[in-house]
mmCIF file of C-alpha atoms in Angstrom:
data_model
loop_
_atom_site.group_PDB
_atom_site.id
_atom_site.type_symbol
_atom_site.label_atom_id
_atom_site.label_comp_id
_atom_site.label_asym_id
_atom_site.label_seq_id
_atom_site.Cartn_x
_atom_site.Cartn_y
_atom_site.Cartn_z
ATOM 1 C CA UNK W 1 251.020 274.570 187.775
ATOM 2 C CA UNK W 2 249.867 277.859 188.821
ATOM 3 C CA UNK W 3 246.390 277.980 191.265
ATOM 4 C CA UNK W 4 243.798 279.239 189.594
ATOM 5 C CA UNK W 5 240.798 281.355 191.261
ATOM 6 C CA UNK W 6 238.145 278.432 192.060
ATOM 7 C CA UNK W 7 240.509 275.956 192.185
ATOM 8 C CA UNK W 8 240.005 273.486 195.107
ATOM 9 C CA UNK W 9 242.774 273.344 197.941
ATOM 10 C CA UNK W 10 243.802 269.776 198.965
ATOM 11 C CA UNK W 11 244.853 269.268 202.861
ATOM 12 C CA UNK W 12 248.582 267.984 201.790
ATOM 13 C CA UNK W 13 249.040 271.348 199.968
ATOM 14 C CA UNK W 14 249.279 273.406 203.384
ATOM 15 C CA UNK W 15 251.770 272.683 205.682
ATOM 16 C CA UNK W 16 252.772 274.084 209.001
ATOM 17 C CA UNK W 17 256.731 275.082 208.947
ATOM 18 C CA UNK W 18 258.838 275.720 212.480
ATOM 19 C CA UNK W 19 261.473 277.911 212.263
ATOM 20 C CA UNK W 20 264.777 275.949 213.532
ATOM 21 C CA UNK W 21 267.302 278.355 213.424
ATOM 22 C CA UNK W 22 270.743 277.635 211.994
ATOM 23 C CA UNK W 23 272.670 280.363 213.098
ATOM 24 C CA UNK W 24 272.374 282.905 210.188
ATOM 25 C CA UNK W 25 269.999 285.134 211.524
ATOM 26 C CA UNK W 26 267.573 284.069 208.808
ATOM 27 C CA UNK W 27 264.523 281.908 209.429
ATOM 28 C CA UNK W 28 265.357 278.055 208.796
ATOM 29 C CA UNK W 29 261.875 276.953 207.920
ATOM 30 C CA UNK W 30 261.237 272.895 208.654
ATOM 31 C CA UNK W 31 258.167 271.038 207.885
ATOM 32 C CA UNK W 32 256.431 269.346 210.795
ATOM 33 C CA UNK W 33 257.782 265.787 210.406
ATOM 34 C CA UNK W 34 255.294 263.268 209.064
ATOM 35 C CA UNK W 35 252.386 265.459 209.560
ATOM 36 C CA UNK W 36 249.001 264.083 208.824
ATOM 37 C CA UNK W 37 246.599 266.684 209.724
ATOM 38 C CA UNK W 38 246.587 270.793 210.516
ATOM 39 C CA UNK W 39 244.173 272.994 212.222
ATOM 40 C CA UNK W 40 244.532 276.428 212.391
ATOM 41 C CA UNK W 41 241.875 278.186 214.498
ATOM 42 C CA UNK W 42 240.796 281.628 214.906
ATOM 43 C CA UNK W 43 238.784 282.941 217.776
ATOM 44 C CA UNK W 44 237.917 286.634 219.528
ATOM 45 C CA UNK W 45 237.415 287.543 223.152
ATOM 46 C CA UNK W 46 234.760 289.821 223.212
ATOM 47 C CA UNK W 47 233.439 292.651 225.882
ATOM 48 C CA UNK W 48 229.817 293.064 226.048
ATOM 49 C CA UNK W 49 227.871 296.490 226.881
ATOM 50 C CA UNK W 50 223.958 297.020 227.572
ATOM 51 C CA UNK W 51 222.684 300.526 227.941
ATOM 52 C CA UNK W 52 219.439 301.988 228.814
ATOM 53 C CA UNK W 53 219.550 303.066 224.985
ATOM 54 C CA UNK W 54 219.642 299.403 223.781
ATOM 55 C CA UNK W 55 216.132 298.648 222.146
ATOM 56 C CA UNK W 56 214.268 296.760 224.751
ATOM 57 C CA UNK W 57 217.122 296.202 226.368
ATOM 58 C CA UNK W 58 216.960 292.571 225.093
ATOM 59 C CA UNK W 59 220.263 292.554 222.688
ATOM 60 C CA UNK W 60 223.754 293.643 223.946
ATOM 61 C CA UNK W 61 226.551 295.419 221.708
ATOM 62 C CA UNK W 62 229.688 293.636 221.573
ATOM 63 C CA UNK W 63 233.097 294.635 220.575
ATOM 64 C CA UNK W 64 236.382 292.538 219.962
ATOM 65 C CA UNK W 65 238.955 292.790 222.640
ATOM 66 C CA UNK W 66 241.477 290.310 221.583
ATOM 67 C CA UNK W 67 242.436 288.187 219.057
ATOM 68 C CA UNK W 68 244.018 284.658 219.239
ATOM 69 C CA UNK W 69 245.245 281.951 217.237
ATOM 70 C CA UNK W 70 245.664 278.375 218.041
ATOM 71 C CA UNK W 71 247.343 275.851 215.239
ATOM 72 C CA UNK W 72 247.376 271.991 215.910
ATOM 73 C CA UNK W 73 249.415 269.293 214.368
ATOM 74 C CA UNK W 74 248.712 265.713 214.061
ATOM 75 C CA UNK W 75 251.832 263.488 212.801
ATOM 76 C CA UNK W 76 253.773 260.201 212.688
ATOM 77 C CA UNK W 77 256.590 259.880 214.859
ATOM 78 C CA UNK W 78 259.519 259.174 212.728
ATOM 79 C CA UNK W 79 263.066 258.215 213.963
ATOM 80 C CA UNK W 80 265.242 261.535 214.317
ATOM 81 C CA UNK W 81 263.302 263.991 212.443
ATOM 82 C CA UNK W 82 264.350 267.394 212.272
ATOM 83 C CA UNK W 83 261.202 268.433 213.236
ATOM 84 C CA UNK W 84 259.244 265.943 214.995
ATOM 85 C CA UNK W 85 258.277 264.749 218.411
ATOM 86 C CA UNK W 86 261.676 264.964 219.986
ATOM 87 C CA UNK W 87 262.691 268.455 218.442
ATOM 88 C CA UNK W 88 259.445 269.947 219.512
ATOM 89 C CA UNK W 89 259.558 268.452 222.965
ATOM 90 C CA UNK W 90 263.024 270.185 223.343
ATOM 91 C CA UNK W 91 261.483 273.432 222.241
ATOM 92 C CA UNK W 92 258.680 272.701 224.883
ATOM 93 C CA UNK W 93 261.211 272.521 227.523
ATOM 94 C CA UNK W 94 262.786 275.116 226.676
ATOM 95 C CA UNK W 95 259.700 277.332 227.541
ATOM 96 C CA UNK W 96 260.422 280.044 224.684
ATOM 97 C CA UNK W 97 258.310 281.203 221.755
ATOM 98 C CA UNK W 98 258.929 279.673 218.507
ATOM 99 C CA UNK W 99 258.269 281.263 215.200
ATOM 100 C CA UNK W 100 255.980 279.698 212.873
ATOM 101 C CA UNK W 101 254.326 279.879 209.597
ATOM 102 C CA UNK W 102 251.154 278.066 207.830
ATOM 103 C CA UNK W 103 250.700 278.007 204.116
ATOM 104 C CA UNK W 104 251.216 276.280 200.814
ATOM 105 C CA UNK W 105 254.036 273.706 200.567
ATOM 106 C CA UNK W 106 255.108 274.953 197.276
ATOM 107 C CA UNK W 107 254.727 278.691 196.866
ATOM 108 C CA UNK W 108 254.965 280.805 193.579
ATOM 109 C CA UNK W 109 256.098 283.887 195.209
ATOM 110 C CA UNK W 110 252.122 285.269 195.315
ATOM 111 C CA UNK W 111 250.748 283.147 198.046
ATOM 112 C CA UNK W 112 249.432 284.424 201.426
ATOM 113 C CA UNK W 113 250.628 282.593 204.651
ATOM 114 C CA UNK W 114 250.366 283.097 208.422
ATOM 115 C CA UNK W 115 253.047 283.624 210.407
ATOM 116 C CA UNK W 116 253.827 284.610 213.985
ATOM 117 C CA UNK W 117 255.385 283.894 217.431
ATOM 118 C CA UNK W 118 253.869 280.859 219.297
ATOM 119 C CA UNK W 119 254.227 279.030 222.538
ATOM 120 C CA UNK W 120 253.993 275.139 222.878
ATOM 121 C CA UNK W 121 250.632 274.769 224.853
ATOM 122 C CA UNK W 122 250.518 270.628 224.530
ATOM 123 C CA UNK W 123 252.862 267.684 223.462
ATOM 124 C CA UNK W 124 251.606 264.560 223.340
ATOM 125 C CA UNK W 125 252.676 260.997 221.932
ATOM 126 C CA UNK W 126 250.820 257.815 221.386
ATOM 127 C CA UNK W 127 252.600 254.610 221.036
ATOM 128 C CA UNK W 128 249.929 251.760 220.670
ATOM 129 C CA UNK W 129 251.080 248.186 220.212
ATOM 130 C CA UNK W 130 249.025 247.784 217.250
ATOM 131 C CA UNK W 131 249.747 250.751 214.964
ATOM 132 C CA UNK W 132 251.951 253.784 213.997
ATOM 133 C CA UNK W 133 253.265 255.722 216.949
ATOM 134 C CA UNK W 134 251.855 259.227 216.810
ATOM 135 C CA UNK W 135 252.093 262.845 218.266
ATOM 136 C CA UNK W 136 250.090 265.723 218.395
ATOM 137 C CA UNK W 137 251.021 269.033 218.965
ATOM 138 C CA UNK W 138 249.312 272.493 220.159
ATOM 139 C CA UNK W 139 250.551 275.979 219.585
ATOM 140 C CA UNK W 140 249.131 279.362 220.887
ATOM 141 C CA UNK W 141 250.060 282.551 219.572
ATOM 142 C CA UNK W 142 252.192 285.428 221.625
ATOM 143 C CA UNK W 143 251.681 288.579 220.076
ATOM 144 C CA UNK W 144 250.759 289.312 216.082
ATOM 145 C CA UNK W 145 250.110 286.851 213.834
ATOM 146 C CA UNK W 146 250.460 288.235 210.454
ATOM 147 C CA UNK W 147 249.274 287.355 207.083
ATOM 148 C CA UNK W 148 252.169 287.793 204.556
ATOM 149 C CA UNK W 149 252.879 287.287 200.926
ATOM 150 C CA UNK W 150 255.711 285.422 199.547
ATOM 151 C CA UNK W 151 257.605 282.067 200.016
ATOM 152 C CA UNK W 152 256.023 280.007 202.409
#
């Protein structure tokens, strides 16, 4: 069923995909395994200017100098997952940027999504005695994060 303007978006409809190259040169988008939550955060670094022309000198003027995007993933740890904790740990140890995109799990060809290169800045696994093992990962952009339209 097509999404309509004003429809509510359920959290389970959005996903972080990691490019797990298959050798063809084209991205191979793999869902983060057993994800329970994703958070995408946008922030701006600003520069402040105060001049003698500023009214009463009480308020400064600000301009944006840098933009950054951070994506965090919370998930259940699964055995031999295509893009789970062990896969992300290997990428983390490789110290190379990974290509991510964040968007709808299924797309009708007209949906917007975010895509860019990210570095893994944090990776954590928790394995309590009386509960499921979980992992969390944090990715921070390196370079542009573009809004694209098409198949997510």
